[in-house]
XYZ file of C-alpha atoms in Angstrom:
733
model
C 0.003 0.018 0.022
C 1.053 3.598 -0.608
C 1.861 5.922 2.226
C -0.802 8.275 3.498
C 1.486 11.352 2.811
C 2.249 10.381 -0.738
C -1.510 9.944 -1.507
C -2.355 13.411 0.029
C 0.485 15.077 -1.989
C -0.627 13.375 -5.158
C -4.253 14.490 -4.713
C -3.210 18.199 -4.123
C -1.968 18.317 -7.668
C -4.806 16.233 -9.191
C -7.914 17.557 -10.968
C -11.117 16.989 -9.135
C -13.403 14.911 -11.428
C -16.606 14.532 -9.161
C -17.900 16.118 -5.937
C -20.782 14.641 -3.896
C -21.846 17.118 -1.290
C -24.408 16.558 1.573
C -26.414 14.056 -0.340
C -29.738 12.893 1.259
C -31.941 10.212 -0.527
C -35.150 8.672 0.799
C -37.571 6.268 -0.764
C -41.333 6.544 -0.595
C -42.979 3.302 0.578
C -46.340 2.212 1.901
C -44.895 1.820 5.415
C -43.398 5.266 5.284
C -40.246 7.116 4.143
C -37.072 5.062 4.142
C -33.872 7.087 4.668
C -31.415 5.431 2.385
C -28.531 7.987 2.083
C -27.976 10.466 4.871
C -25.700 13.415 4.320
C -22.982 11.731 2.218
C -20.081 13.746 0.965
C -16.912 12.762 -0.911
C -14.662 13.951 -3.768
C -13.127 11.910 -6.580
C -9.901 12.919 -8.231
C -8.548 12.107 -11.754
C -6.730 8.764 -11.898
C -7.834 7.707 -8.290
C -9.716 4.770 -6.927
C -12.312 5.481 -4.153
C -13.704 2.320 -2.514
C -17.092 2.586 -0.823
C -17.397 -0.327 1.623
C -20.319 -1.534 3.762
C -22.971 -4.168 4.271
C -25.896 -4.811 1.884
C -28.440 -1.902 2.445
C -25.867 0.618 3.682
C -26.579 2.991 0.780
C -23.553 2.233 -1.572
C -25.391 1.490 -4.737
C -28.140 4.049 -4.153
C -25.448 6.750 -3.809
C -23.863 5.752 -7.185
C -27.088 5.211 -8.980
C -27.753 8.871 -8.167
C -24.461 9.769 -9.874
C -25.660 7.764 -12.915
C -29.211 9.286 -12.823
C -30.932 5.921 -12.634
C -32.726 6.191 -9.276
C -36.079 4.254 -8.869
C -39.334 6.281 -9.399
C -40.138 6.289 -5.665
C -36.790 7.943 -4.830
C -36.736 11.425 -3.121
C -33.573 13.417 -3.299
C -33.993 15.612 -0.274
C -30.655 17.487 -0.255
C -27.206 17.716 -1.675
C -25.407 18.047 -5.031
C -23.452 15.908 -7.361
C -21.101 18.158 -9.333
C -19.324 16.987 -12.577
C -17.787 19.181 -15.316
C -19.826 22.425 -14.286
C -23.097 20.609 -13.910
C -25.263 19.374 -10.937
C -26.252 15.904 -12.024
C -29.325 16.097 -9.867
C -30.643 19.072 -11.823
C -29.840 18.241 -15.479
C -32.422 16.929 -17.915
C -32.469 13.287 -19.176
C -31.309 14.528 -22.558
C -28.298 16.246 -21.019
C -27.635 13.029 -19.019
C -27.578 11.088 -22.354
C -24.365 12.894 -23.293
C -22.787 11.877 -19.822
C -24.059 8.518 -18.998
C -21.863 5.880 -20.652
C -19.727 8.321 -22.378
C -18.182 10.272 -19.413
C -19.491 8.152 -16.447
C -19.914 4.486 -16.915
C -21.112 1.781 -14.508
C -20.487 -1.868 -14.176
C -23.503 -3.427 -12.499
C -23.716 -6.168 -9.898
C -26.206 -8.159 -11.983
C -24.887 -8.626 -15.488
C -28.298 -9.773 -16.877
C -29.780 -6.307 -15.895
C -27.402 -4.649 -18.380
C -27.616 -6.968 -21.322
C -30.426 -7.210 -23.989
C -31.209 -10.951 -24.105
C -32.225 -10.777 -27.806
C -29.244 -8.784 -29.053
C -25.886 -10.401 -29.832
C -23.098 -9.621 -27.273
C -20.920 -8.017 -30.066
C -23.640 -5.555 -31.292
C -24.262 -4.371 -27.786
C -20.602 -3.571 -27.455
C -20.345 -1.746 -30.738
C -23.486 0.397 -30.264
C -21.972 2.224 -27.307
C -18.861 3.096 -29.268
C -20.679 4.415 -32.308
C -23.140 6.580 -30.320
C -20.303 8.072 -28.245
C -18.428 8.988 -31.447
C -21.390 10.828 -32.965
C -21.951 12.868 -29.803
C -18.262 13.715 -29.344
C -17.952 14.979 -32.865
C -20.798 17.505 -32.669
C -20.004 18.777 -29.168
C -16.211 19.128 -29.815
C -16.809 21.143 -32.982
C -19.193 23.574 -31.319
C -17.061 23.959 -28.199
C -13.963 24.626 -30.312
C -15.616 27.488 -32.227
C -17.281 28.992 -29.165
C -14.025 29.008 -27.089
C -11.874 30.461 -29.840
C -14.329 33.309 -30.252
C -14.294 34.043 -26.511
C -10.453 34.185 -26.669
C -10.371 36.645 -29.515
C -12.709 38.793 -27.646
C -10.508 38.701 -24.445
C -7.414 39.361 -26.573
C -9.037 42.547 -28.059
C -10.135 43.754 -24.590
C -6.738 43.213 -23.168
C -5.090 45.290 -25.944
C -7.708 48.065 -25.836
C -10.938 47.933 -27.716
C -10.263 51.300 -29.343
C -6.967 50.241 -31.095
C -8.133 49.012 -34.447
C -4.720 47.819 -35.599
C -4.283 45.503 -32.603
C -7.856 44.118 -32.949
C -7.165 43.349 -36.571
C -3.738 41.539 -35.637
C -5.685 39.400 -32.979
C -8.245 38.521 -35.575
C -5.596 37.469 -38.059
C -3.914 35.224 -35.309
C -7.109 33.597 -34.422
C -8.109 33.129 -38.018
C -4.639 31.500 -38.736
C -4.991 29.246 -35.661
C -8.432 28.134 -36.794
C -7.213 27.672 -40.320
C -4.241 25.490 -39.593
C -6.247 23.607 -36.991
C -8.759 22.703 -39.660
C -5.954 21.972 -41.946
C -4.393 19.592 -39.362
C -7.802 17.941 -38.681
C -8.166 17.261 -42.474
C -4.766 15.695 -42.588
C -5.434 13.819 -39.427
C -8.685 12.535 -40.653
C -7.157 11.007 -43.822
C -4.337 9.543 -41.768
C -6.907 8.114 -39.204
C -8.962 6.610 -41.987
C -5.991 4.768 -43.376
C -4.801 3.888 -39.892
C -8.208 2.465 -38.973
C -8.207 0.467 -42.204
C -4.878 -0.894 -41.342
C -6.103 -1.925 -37.891
C -9.298 -3.441 -39.379
C -7.221 -5.224 -42.014
C -5.059 -6.842 -39.445
C -8.142 -7.954 -37.388
C -10.020 -9.044 -40.401
C -7.184 -11.357 -41.644
C -6.656 -12.722 -38.246
C -10.453 -13.493 -37.777
C -10.573 -15.021 -41.323
C -7.625 -17.278 -40.742
C -8.882 -18.287 -37.286
C -12.350 -19.303 -38.674
C -10.688 -21.287 -41.479
C -8.483 -23.163 -38.968
C -11.629 -23.923 -36.905
C -13.484 -25.154 -40.044
C -16.232 -22.637 -39.584
C -18.592 -21.686 -42.381
C -17.125 -18.664 -44.073
C -18.079 -16.718 -47.317
C -14.631 -16.748 -48.803
C -15.349 -14.481 -51.756
C -16.835 -11.776 -49.427
C -13.977 -12.086 -47.011
C -11.329 -11.578 -49.688
C -13.341 -8.705 -51.044
C -13.251 -7.062 -47.712
C -9.461 -7.689 -47.312
C -8.796 -6.083 -50.644
C -10.959 -3.057 -49.900
C -9.350 -2.571 -46.546
C -5.763 -2.963 -47.956
C -6.340 -0.239 -50.557
C -7.948 2.025 -47.965
C -4.897 1.519 -45.692
C -2.375 3.009 -48.331
C -1.079 6.111 -46.965
C 2.500 7.679 -46.941
C 2.587 7.499 -43.055
C 0.756 4.153 -42.742
C 1.262 1.483 -45.476
C 3.267 3.082 -48.197
C 2.010 2.079 -51.801
C 5.180 0.313 -52.654
C 5.588 -2.436 -55.337
C 5.540 -5.274 -52.949
C 2.369 -4.181 -51.174
C 0.546 -3.594 -54.371
C 1.567 -6.946 -55.554
C 0.000 -8.599 -52.496
C -3.289 -6.618 -52.934
C -3.275 -7.804 -56.660
C -2.891 -11.352 -55.498
C -5.788 -11.012 -53.133
C -7.913 -9.722 -55.892
C -7.035 -12.564 -58.196
C -7.812 -15.272 -55.570
C -11.155 -13.535 -55.041
C -12.028 -13.758 -58.635
C -10.778 -17.419 -58.893
C -12.655 -18.731 -55.892
C -16.069 -17.205 -56.778
C -18.962 -17.516 -54.486
C -18.934 -21.339 -53.897
C -15.368 -21.907 -52.870
C -15.129 -24.231 -49.835
C -11.369 -24.219 -49.242
C -8.513 -21.677 -49.361
C -5.028 -23.062 -50.598
C -1.925 -22.458 -48.546
C -0.549 -20.010 -51.178
C -3.540 -17.670 -50.600
C -3.109 -18.071 -46.789
C 0.488 -17.064 -47.092
C -0.472 -13.889 -49.019
C -2.820 -13.010 -46.225
C -0.206 -13.567 -43.581
C 2.390 -11.323 -45.441
C -0.284 -8.663 -45.698
C -1.079 -8.934 -42.063
C 2.486 -8.665 -41.163
C 2.786 -5.444 -43.096
C -0.323 -3.986 -41.437
C 0.867 -4.941 -38.064
C 4.208 -3.204 -38.625
C 2.234 -0.099 -39.865
C 0.402 0.104 -36.631
C 3.698 0.276 -34.703
C 5.075 3.307 -36.577
C 5.438 6.695 -34.872
C 2.457 9.023 -35.287
C 2.860 12.278 -37.086
C 1.954 15.450 -35.208
C -0.587 16.906 -37.450
C -1.061 19.925 -35.264
C 2.548 20.892 -36.122
C 2.382 19.732 -39.727
C -0.757 21.452 -40.399
C 0.860 24.800 -40.113
C 3.712 23.815 -42.440
C 1.170 22.611 -45.083
C -0.824 25.848 -44.697
C 2.227 28.109 -45.187
C 4.092 25.892 -47.714
C 1.437 23.917 -49.635
C 3.824 23.205 -52.458
C 6.258 21.107 -50.343
C 6.101 17.363 -50.363
C 6.400 16.664 -46.713
C 5.236 13.128 -46.728
C 8.451 11.806 -48.121
C 10.281 12.752 -44.900
C 10.950 10.523 -41.798
C 8.014 11.038 -39.361
C 10.179 11.815 -36.311
C 12.396 14.246 -38.165
C 9.244 15.832 -39.687
C 7.709 16.353 -36.191
C 10.835 18.196 -35.032
C 11.171 20.466 -38.029
C 7.515 21.304 -38.055
C 7.695 22.287 -34.315
C 10.636 24.478 -35.049
C 8.899 26.253 -37.947
C 5.615 26.614 -35.964
C 7.219 28.195 -32.973
C 9.359 30.516 -35.121
C 6.697 31.869 -37.261
C 3.401 31.689 -35.180
C 2.938 29.705 -32.030
C 5.241 31.608 -29.650
C 3.665 34.914 -30.702
C 0.107 33.406 -30.373
C 0.781 32.035 -26.968
C 1.950 35.534 -25.722
C -1.210 37.117 -27.206
C -3.493 34.393 -25.874
C -1.789 34.825 -22.369
C -2.665 38.491 -22.326
C -6.332 37.736 -23.184
C -6.461 34.961 -20.556
C -4.863 37.159 -17.903
C -7.337 39.873 -18.673
C -10.297 37.546 -18.416
C -8.913 36.087 -15.127
C -8.423 39.544 -13.546
C -11.819 40.708 -14.444
C -13.218 37.530 -12.924
C -11.313 38.021 -9.712
C -12.397 41.702 -9.461
C -16.086 40.730 -9.971
C -15.781 37.963 -7.314
C -14.408 40.506 -4.807
C -17.676 42.403 -5.018
C -19.867 39.262 -4.883
C -18.322 37.568 -1.809
C -19.849 39.888 0.786
C -23.306 39.457 -0.847
C -22.939 35.712 -0.530
C -22.629 36.232 3.201
C -25.828 38.251 3.340
C -27.540 35.682 1.160
C -26.557 32.848 3.483
C -28.000 34.746 6.504
C -31.296 35.324 4.551
C -31.890 31.591 4.056
C -30.479 30.305 7.286
C -33.727 31.096 9.260
C -35.862 28.907 7.090
C -38.651 31.443 6.872
C -38.616 33.535 3.745
C -41.020 34.932 1.347
C -41.311 33.043 -2.056
C -41.113 36.188 -4.338
C -38.353 37.661 -2.485
C -36.229 34.427 -2.341
C -36.567 33.851 -6.225
C -35.839 37.500 -6.955
C -32.652 37.459 -4.811
C -31.284 34.221 -6.408
C -31.952 35.403 -10.030
C -30.504 38.883 -9.477
C -27.347 37.430 -7.977
C -27.069 34.751 -10.641
C -27.141 37.228 -13.383
C -24.091 39.108 -11.880
C -22.372 35.752 -11.273
C -22.635 34.831 -14.924
C -20.484 37.896 -15.736
C -17.898 36.862 -13.037
C -17.286 33.415 -14.371
C -13.901 33.082 -16.220
C -15.059 31.327 -19.380
C -11.565 30.712 -20.618
C -10.508 28.527 -17.697
C -9.988 25.022 -18.916
C -11.188 23.345 -15.653
C -14.624 24.510 -14.922
C -15.588 25.448 -11.352
C -18.706 23.448 -10.803
C -19.814 25.719 -7.816
C -20.063 28.724 -10.255
C -21.628 26.919 -13.184
C -24.359 25.173 -11.208
C -25.233 27.819 -8.679
C -28.383 29.242 -10.498
C -30.085 25.955 -11.458
C -29.147 24.335 -8.079
C -30.608 27.190 -6.073
C -33.705 27.560 -8.160
C -34.272 23.722 -7.942
C -34.104 23.677 -4.244
C -36.261 26.623 -3.872
C -38.942 24.818 -5.967
C -38.585 21.789 -3.730
C -38.837 23.986 -0.450
C -41.996 25.748 -1.491
C -43.495 22.447 -2.790
C -42.711 20.879 0.582
C -44.488 23.656 2.374
C -47.801 22.452 1.028
C -49.759 19.959 3.141
C -49.878 16.335 2.096
C -52.745 14.542 3.762
C -51.367 10.972 3.375
C -48.010 11.960 4.898
C -49.817 13.837 7.667
C -51.794 10.752 8.596
C -48.605 8.636 8.690
C -46.932 11.366 10.769
C -49.876 11.349 13.271
C -49.738 7.537 13.526
C -46.045 7.422 14.274
C -46.302 10.256 16.667
C -49.093 8.492 18.554
C -47.015 5.218 18.663
C -44.025 7.271 19.947
C -46.090 8.807 22.775
C -47.543 5.380 23.744
C -44.062 3.931 24.194
C -42.981 6.884 26.340
C -46.102 6.639 28.461
C -45.327 3.070 29.104
C -41.887 4.096 30.413
C -39.976 3.113 27.355
C -37.508 5.333 25.476
C -37.729 4.726 21.643
C -34.427 4.531 19.913
C -35.965 6.041 16.812
C -37.411 9.410 15.725
C -40.541 10.299 13.995
C -39.988 11.228 10.272
C -41.610 14.694 9.407
C -44.818 14.855 7.714
C -43.714 16.658 4.652
C -42.276 14.441 1.797
C -39.451 16.981 1.697
C -37.577 17.667 4.949
C -37.684 21.469 4.939
C -34.681 21.715 7.424
C -32.567 19.644 5.018
C -33.617 21.934 2.068
C -32.688 25.121 3.831
C -29.446 23.494 4.965
C -28.707 22.633 1.344
C -29.425 26.168 0.184
C -27.070 27.591 2.709
C -24.448 24.964 1.860
C -24.575 25.875 -1.848
C -24.054 29.512 -1.027
C -21.198 28.875 1.398
C -19.512 26.495 -1.081
C -19.538 29.225 -3.775
C -18.303 31.673 -1.265
C -15.391 29.504 -0.220
C -14.499 28.822 -3.977
C -14.489 32.547 -4.700
C -12.372 33.331 -1.683
C -9.839 30.680 -2.854
C -9.736 32.157 -6.265
C -9.109 35.586 -4.944
C -6.359 34.367 -2.613
C -4.663 32.462 -5.439
C -4.887 35.398 -7.940
C -1.272 36.562 -7.241
C 0.193 33.232 -8.326
C -1.869 32.890 -11.502
C 0.426 31.926 -14.451
C -1.131 33.214 -17.690
C 1.386 31.597 -19.983
C 0.743 28.093 -18.468
C -3.014 28.707 -18.672
C -2.645 29.769 -22.292
C -0.705 26.567 -23.188
C -3.412 24.513 -21.343
C -6.122 26.303 -23.299
C -4.407 25.618 -26.667
C -3.928 21.954 -25.732
C -7.547 21.704 -24.808
C -8.497 23.299 -28.319
C -6.218 20.711 -29.998
C -8.088 17.849 -28.316
C -11.474 19.325 -29.318
C -10.318 19.778 -33.006
C -9.020 16.289 -33.069
C -12.212 14.799 -31.552
C -14.316 16.803 -34.105
C -12.791 14.786 -37.085
C -12.738 11.452 -35.373
C -15.291 9.048 -36.814
C -16.009 5.602 -35.449
C -17.103 3.213 -38.174
C -18.976 -0.029 -37.532
C -16.136 -2.078 -38.766
C -13.639 -0.189 -36.503
C -16.029 -0.669 -33.612
C -15.967 -4.340 -34.233
C -12.233 -4.381 -34.157
C -12.301 -2.494 -30.802
C -14.962 -4.817 -29.535
C -12.951 -7.988 -30.273
C -9.941 -6.434 -28.582
C -12.046 -5.582 -25.492
C -13.499 -9.151 -25.351
C -9.924 -10.511 -25.429
C -8.840 -7.980 -22.765
C -11.493 -8.968 -20.298
C -10.595 -12.667 -20.612
C -13.124 -14.071 -23.027
C -11.759 -16.799 -25.235
C -12.218 -17.021 -29.017
C -13.691 -13.556 -29.304
C -14.441 -13.897 -33.030
C -16.986 -16.710 -32.251
C -18.198 -15.129 -28.878
C -18.891 -11.737 -30.760
C -21.842 -13.329 -32.609
C -23.382 -15.169 -29.561
C -26.392 -14.116 -27.465
C -26.225 -13.494 -23.652
C -27.882 -16.765 -22.856
C -24.950 -18.575 -24.484
C -22.467 -17.248 -21.939
C -21.900 -18.373 -18.395
C -22.574 -15.959 -15.541
C -18.941 -14.988 -15.354
C -18.603 -14.348 -19.043
C -21.729 -12.262 -18.999
C -20.227 -10.149 -16.336
C -17.085 -9.700 -18.442
C -19.287 -8.592 -21.420
C -20.715 -5.935 -19.075
C -17.295 -4.653 -18.029
C -16.316 -4.504 -21.772
C -19.458 -2.428 -22.569
C -18.609 -0.032 -19.651
C -15.143 0.467 -21.054
C -16.149 0.698 -24.659
C -16.777 4.499 -24.649
C -13.545 5.316 -22.777
C -15.294 7.114 -19.843
C -13.650 9.566 -17.447
C -15.229 7.868 -14.391
C -15.978 4.153 -13.982
C -18.315 3.019 -11.228
C -17.934 -0.598 -10.315
C -20.874 -1.905 -8.269
C -19.482 -5.243 -7.019
C -18.199 -6.175 -10.448
C -16.571 -9.493 -9.256
C -19.749 -10.959 -7.616
C -20.372 -13.509 -10.388
C -16.664 -14.529 -10.857
C -14.576 -17.184 -9.257
C -11.486 -16.193 -7.238
C -9.031 -16.600 -10.091
C -10.961 -14.591 -12.579
C -11.913 -12.090 -9.874
C -8.156 -11.337 -9.443
C -7.730 -10.911 -13.186
C -10.613 -8.479 -13.370
C -9.310 -6.335 -10.372
C -5.999 -6.361 -12.177
C -7.570 -5.321 -15.455
C -9.352 -2.469 -13.731
C -6.202 -1.294 -12.064
C -4.268 -1.393 -15.419
C -6.984 0.514 -17.217
C -7.088 3.154 -14.525
C -3.414 3.768 -14.760
C -3.240 3.659 -18.751
C -6.332 5.835 -19.251
C -6.151 7.981 -16.049
C -9.583 6.748 -15.132
C -11.225 7.789 -11.805
C -12.790 4.741 -10.315
C -15.578 4.290 -7.689
C -15.335 0.729 -6.437
C -18.424 -0.560 -4.503
C -17.950 -3.693 -2.328
C -18.878 -5.238 0.903
C -15.494 -6.882 1.215
C -12.651 -4.807 2.360
C -10.061 -7.490 1.259
C -11.132 -6.899 -2.459
C -9.869 -3.314 -2.398
C -6.839 -3.698 -0.202
C -4.369 -3.389 -3.093
C -6.298 -1.188 -5.504
C -7.977 1.574 -3.492
C -6.281 5.087 -2.903
C -8.982 6.054 -0.403
C -11.820 4.089 1.289
C -15.270 5.287 2.569
C -16.887 2.998 4.957
C -20.714 3.249 4.904
C -23.291 2.238 7.471
C -27.040 2.927 7.496
C -26.779 5.533 4.798
C -23.841 7.433 6.245
C -20.187 7.512 5.833
C -18.669 6.566 9.200
C -15.036 6.481 8.331
C -13.175 8.149 5.450
C -9.495 8.049 4.630
C -6.581 6.730 2.636
C -6.188 2.930 2.268
C -3.299 3.033 4.770
C -5.563 4.982 7.241
C -8.367 2.515 7.110
C -6.293 -0.637 7.148
C -3.468 0.294 9.536
C -5.274 2.851 11.778
C -9.025 2.016 11.822
C -10.888 4.278 14.176
C -14.650 3.251 13.951
C -16.056 0.087 15.696
C -17.832 -0.838 12.462
C -14.521 -0.739 10.406
C -13.069 -2.852 13.265
C -16.022 -5.336 12.796
C -15.473 -5.525 9.079
C -11.659 -6.168 9.473
C -12.437 -8.792 12.189
C -14.839 -10.682 9.828
C -12.470 -10.552 6.787
C -10.845 -13.921 6.228
C -7.212 -14.495 5.105
C -4.708 -17.401 4.967
C -2.943 -16.326 8.113
C -5.790 -15.874 10.470
C -5.629 -18.382 13.355
C -8.352 -16.890 15.513
C -12.026 -17.508 14.927
C -13.484 -14.872 12.789
C -16.044 -12.576 14.543
C -19.503 -12.033 13.020
C -21.148 -8.651 13.438
C -23.929 -9.289 15.974
C -27.497 -7.910 15.247
C -29.055 -6.411 12.181
C -28.884 -2.905 10.549
C -31.597 -0.531 11.915
C -35.050 0.013 10.328
C -34.468 3.236 8.392
C -38.232 4.030 8.318
C -37.584 4.786 12.049
C -33.932 5.994 12.067
C -32.246 5.891 15.404
C -31.700 9.116 17.181
C -28.073 8.439 17.926
C -25.337 6.479 16.141
C -27.017 3.891 13.903
C -24.352 1.235 14.828
C -24.789 1.684 18.617
C -27.145 -1.304 19.067
C -24.491 -3.625 17.451
C -21.477 -1.932 19.099
C -20.110 -3.476 22.358
C -18.081 -0.276 22.842
C -21.156 1.862 22.699
C -21.645 4.661 25.333
C -24.714 6.269 26.561
C -24.325 9.214 24.243
C -24.307 6.868 21.184
C -28.015 6.182 21.762
C -28.832 9.895 22.259
C -26.956 11.843 19.711
C -25.363 11.186 16.208
C -21.621 11.632 16.431
C -19.892 14.242 14.143
C -16.994 13.515 11.809
C -13.859 13.827 14.077
C -10.651 14.749 12.245
C -7.961 12.280 13.016
C -5.404 13.520 10.383
C -5.330 15.546 7.210
C -6.571 12.549 5.345
C -8.527 10.604 7.935
C -11.904 11.154 9.648
C -14.354 8.976 11.563
C -17.848 9.523 13.052
C -17.628 7.922 16.610
C -17.916 9.373 19.990
C -14.866 7.189 20.963
C -12.683 9.992 19.387
C -14.174 12.651 21.597
C -11.535 14.086 24.110
C -13.735 13.076 27.113
C -14.288 9.438 25.944
C -12.557 6.548 27.479
C -9.601 5.061 25.576
C -10.634 1.935 23.785
C -8.177 -0.230 21.802
C -9.246 -2.156 18.585
C -10.049 -5.861 19.103
C -7.171 -8.235 19.385
C -7.948 -9.940 16.005
C -7.678 -6.484 14.347
C -4.360 -5.610 15.979
C -2.978 -8.974 14.960
C -4.103 -8.388 11.337
C -2.637 -4.929 11.206
C 0.696 -6.361 12.491
C 0.619 -9.006 9.747
C -0.139 -6.488 7.127
C 2.703 -4.133 8.293
C 5.148 -7.057 8.353
C 4.107 -8.118 4.795
C 4.473 -4.414 3.565
C 7.893 -4.061 5.080
C 8.941 -7.435 3.458
C 8.024 -6.124 0.123
């Protein structure tokens, strides 16, 4: 395991991909309102694995289904935010979610059959995700590129002085040139990508063809050879498969064999197979060649269209193109862009200085919980209009608190004023629960649960969320103001240009069905499915449970998401395959810089893959820290119980089962939900919920045992022994 300090330092430099803040979710049932998620908060950083651990029913899956926007119809989101890429996922439309779900955030479900269409072949279900993602990405990237370049030009003009016509003209020329050579680069890249994809498809097609022949499968030989011929011709490109005499001779041979065999051929001679093998060797070698930097080359072609650059060595061409680009354009453009970005940033900071005091007044306005509808809406809308002008639109990383403020506040105001209205059914339930509570007290009993409010929406939670949203924006603005002096406009300009390059490249990338099939076959092989060419055409009912789960994993990875949510993905797999899947997820995380949320009830599963761990019980996070914190310094009795019940090969003591059962969340306990099952529980555990006590900069736990006045309690012997063995094993490595 990594050290706590190293994890903390790494996170400080990492981009925050997801923020879950004060999330509260209940479910409407005939028996009453079930409180499934209670005030859950956590962050997820780029390239990090966060494990959420707890018993069944602790709220793990509900939390992550809320992130995916797939909660049940009877779910009630009573408070909180889920922030991603400048959006609150709890407030966006289903249409907007279509652009995020699967593409940006993907999920591997516990039950593979719930994710697979039983009447659609497995291969087709894989390719559909890739094709849809490609179409969405092209449109959005093209629009984003043009919009942000126009904003940069405007900022450059304002930085140089709006009244200076010559400077404005110069900026326009720079942006036009940048746009032109980016388009030029994209066209060159598109032609290269088409040939490269054809070479990749050619290699996969020949491999699949020869495999099926060896297995004596029924094959349309004429059609297969026609496909090989078409792909080979499409793959001809100066930077992929050069149209040399030997290659052209092989393509001609394939064409001749196609014409000879006709439609009724039942066998392929060895001579033809050898031609196919040679052609595959050439295509495989082409896929290993260095890739041209078309962003650099595009400028050279724009300025010197008469030159034949394709005859040069790729690596040498990349270097010469970079020197030419920097000398005649890019360094000057970066300097101009930096001035515009600095101007935009300074203007944003000055506007935020004026808004911060008003946020404090707004928080005080909502804290009381009694406010007029008209006044509340007018206050939020007026402030939001001013906030729109304060946002730095040229910042590459969006500040979710700024972008989501208006929609989040208005949504929670709608929920508040809807909750004020009387609901007869809920009022009747409230009266019944209150009467039962009073009966128990009259009989001398002290109920360990509290009566759920009559309103479907807990108004206290809503007002708390409103204040929390305001304070979060205030803190964010204060941090931006404090960091203004250290802002590096040149670094920000380079980041902006790099982001534009990615958008331009994505705008020309096109996923064909054949290319999708090639990727699907690779994914099937990657997740451990044997003979992918045959399995590709099979239906889900033809797979075992473990293989169906691997298909689901492949589908989740098909669109190359930013965030991967794994809801107990190894449940249906045996121990050997389980280890392979965990290793695969770790590998993909490192290679693709994925952010992973791993849901499990088994601490042992995440021991060697989690960066941080959140332990959940009865809808709350009761302990939160790095993997080292949770495994080597556990602080909550529930975490002790999980570690005590976790088997390993070295355990000699009898494993301890956790006594009792989780509480009924229709009647949530007044104090610590784990108190009834906790042998270390104190009187206060039954009276009041513990806050999150800070143990270190990376470690928190919600237990009264951490209170300064609490008696000192050591973890159970079995836990101490396990920690000792883990430390010895770590030192041995």
